[in-house]
Amino acid sequence: LAALVQPKPEATHLLCYGYDTYTTNIALEEALKPDVLLVHTFDGQPLPQEHGGPCRMITPQLYAWKGAKWIKRIQFLTENKLGFWEERGYSNTAYPWRNDRYSD
């Protein structure tokens, strides 16, 4: 997606917006890792709503709240903007291997 959109060089983060009003932020560096997926189909069919369709992000190296479901919009940002859980004290970076669950 980023290759198609060609974000401005100053872009540093993404903010994903869900149809359910959920938002989550992710550093562009993390979003561009090869194991991060935007899933819209499964087995040749549109991703079912109960599994996060029409589109969901899977972020295997981060805590699950960074992987938004029911995505309707992805915004490239030039600075970090807190998402739903980040506004409530959860970590911005969300690295499970560093026990990085809550903000300092």
Coordinates of C-alpha atoms in Angstrom, one line a residue:
L1 CA 0.0 0.0 0.0
A2 CA 2.8 2.4 0.9
A3 CA 4.5 1.8 -2.5
L4 CA 1.2 2.7 -4.2
V5 CA 0.5 5.8 -2.1
Q6 CA 4.1 7.0 -1.9
P7 CA 3.9 8.9 1.3
K8 CA 5.9 12.1 1.7
P9 CA 9.5 11.6 3.0
E10 CA 8.6 13.3 6.3
A11 CA 5.9 10.6 7.1
T12 CA 6.8 8.8 10.3
H13 CA 3.6 7.1 11.5
L14 CA 0.3 5.6 10.4
L15 CA -3.1 6.0 12.1
C16 CA -5.7 3.4 11.3
Y17 CA -9.3 4.2 11.6
G18 CA -12.0 1.5 12.0
Y19 CA -15.6 1.7 11.1
D20 CA -16.3 1.1 14.8
T21 CA -14.5 4.4 15.6
Y22 CA -11.4 2.5 17.0
T23 CA -8.0 4.0 16.1
T24 CA -4.5 2.8 16.5
N25 CA -1.1 4.3 15.7
I26 CA 1.9 2.6 14.4
A27 CA 5.4 3.8 13.5
L28 CA 5.9 3.7 9.7
E29 CA 9.1 1.7 10.4
E30 CA 7.1 -1.0 12.1
A31 CA 4.2 -0.9 9.5
L32 CA 6.7 -1.5 6.7
K33 CA 8.1 -4.7 8.1
P34 CA 7.7 -7.7 5.8
D35 CA 5.5 -9.6 8.2
V36 CA 2.9 -6.9 8.7
L37 CA -0.2 -7.6 6.6
L38 CA -3.2 -5.7 5.4
V39 CA -5.8 -8.5 5.0
H40 CA -8.8 -8.0 2.8
T41 CA -9.3 -11.5 1.4
F42 CA -9.1 -15.1 2.7
D43 CA -9.1 -18.1 0.5
G44 CA -10.1 -16.0 -2.5
Q45 CA -13.1 -14.4 -0.7
P46 CA -13.6 -11.0 0.9
L47 CA -12.5 -11.1 4.6
P48 CA -15.7 -11.7 6.7
Q49 CA -16.8 -8.9 9.0
E50 CA -16.5 -11.2 12.0
H51 CA -12.8 -11.6 11.3
G52 CA -12.2 -7.9 10.7
G53 CA -13.4 -7.3 7.2
P54 CA -13.4 -5.4 5.0
C55 CA -9.7 -4.9 6.0
R56 CA -7.6 -5.6 9.0
M57 CA -3.9 -5.1 9.9
I58 CA -1.9 -7.9 11.4
T59 CA 1.2 -6.8 13.3
P60 CA 3.0 -10.0 14.5
Q61 CA 5.9 -8.3 16.2
L62 CA 3.6 -6.0 18.3
Y63 CA 0.9 -6.4 20.9
A64 CA -2.5 -7.1 19.3
W65 CA -4.1 -3.7 19.9
K66 CA -1.8 -2.4 17.1
G67 CA -3.6 -4.7 14.6
A68 CA -6.8 -2.8 13.8
K69 CA -9.9 -4.5 12.4
W70 CA -12.7 -3.1 10.2
I71 CA -10.3 -0.5 8.7
K72 CA -11.9 2.2 6.7
R73 CA -9.0 4.6 6.5
I74 CA -5.3 4.7 6.9
Q75 CA -3.6 8.1 7.4
F76 CA 0.1 8.8 6.9
L77 CA 1.3 11.2 9.6
T78 CA 4.4 13.4 9.9
E79 CA 4.2 13.0 13.7
N80 CA 2.8 10.5 16.2
K81 CA -0.8 10.7 17.1
L82 CA -2.2 8.5 19.9
G83 CA -4.8 5.9 19.1
F84 CA -7.7 4.6 21.3
W85 CA -5.6 2.5 23.7
E86 CA -2.6 4.7 23.6
E87 CA -4.8 7.6 24.9
R88 CA -5.7 5.3 27.8
G89 CA -2.2 4.6 28.9
Y90 CA -1.1 1.7 26.7
S91 CA 2.3 1.8 25.1
N92 CA 2.9 3.6 21.8
T93 CA 5.5 1.1 20.7
A94 CA 3.9 -2.1 22.0
Y95 CA 6.9 -4.5 21.8
P96 CA 5.8 -7.7 23.6
W97 CA 9.5 -9.0 23.8
R98 CA 10.3 -5.9 25.9
N99 CA 7.3 -6.2 28.2
D100 CA 6.3 -2.8 26.7
R101 CA 2.6 -2.9 27.5
Y102 CA 2.0 0.4 29.3
S103 CA 3.3 3.9 28.7
D104 CA 5.7 5.3 31.3

